[in-house]
Amino acid sequence: MRISPKVTPLLEIDHPDGDRYVAWVSPYPSARVVTIQLGHDEHAHRSQAYRDLVKNAILWSAGK
């Protein structure tokens, strides 16, 4: 996947099978855009840290 070099990374990994960044803020001038590529299973969805990440991303995107 192509990820713009202009993103602001939030989370990154070092794994040969994955992209370097797994969460980032996109440089979109007229909106707040957060991308999160985590949480593909029940284990992640039950994680309080993951839930906090998603909640905070939503609040930040909404300007709160």
XYZ file of C-alpha atoms in Angstrom:
64
model
C 0.000 0.000 0.000
C 1.236 3.496 -0.772
C 1.301 5.852 2.196
C 2.125 9.493 1.589
C 5.477 10.632 2.984
C 3.580 13.669 4.314
C 1.597 11.711 6.942
C 2.217 12.175 10.652
C 2.784 8.673 12.072
C 0.954 7.704 15.246
C 1.952 4.032 15.413
C 4.536 2.078 13.492
C 5.730 -1.515 13.439
C 8.848 -3.341 12.313
C 7.553 -6.514 10.677
C 8.480 -7.901 7.247
C 4.856 -8.759 6.408
C 3.356 -5.370 7.288
C 3.467 -1.748 6.326
C 5.673 0.425 8.514
C 2.884 2.719 9.680
C -0.328 1.255 11.090
C -1.896 4.512 12.297
C -1.369 8.044 11.056
C -2.814 11.503 10.534
C -3.207 12.435 6.875
C -2.211 15.843 5.536
C -5.659 16.766 4.265
C -6.032 20.556 4.454
C -9.795 20.893 4.987
C -10.436 18.051 7.456
C -8.866 16.050 10.274
C -8.202 12.548 8.974
C -6.918 9.651 11.089
C -6.227 6.229 9.596
C -5.930 3.152 11.822
C -5.076 -0.231 10.294
C -5.410 -2.245 13.464
C -8.216 -4.219 15.013
C -9.112 -7.005 12.642
C -10.351 -9.453 15.240
C -12.274 -9.824 18.478
C -9.084 -9.769 20.565
C -8.236 -6.262 19.356
C -11.802 -5.029 19.720
C -11.865 -6.096 23.366
C -8.569 -4.327 24.129
C -9.059 -1.187 26.200
C -5.965 0.370 24.601
C -7.444 -0.160 21.125
C -10.806 1.244 22.214
C -9.081 4.303 23.674
C -7.125 4.791 20.441
C -10.298 4.696 18.331
C -12.201 6.943 20.762
C -9.413 9.514 20.858
C -9.101 9.474 17.056
C -12.830 10.126 16.706
C -12.737 12.963 19.251
C -9.677 14.552 17.641
C -11.210 14.265 14.170
C -14.344 15.972 15.480
C -12.244 18.814 16.935
C -13.017 17.936 20.541
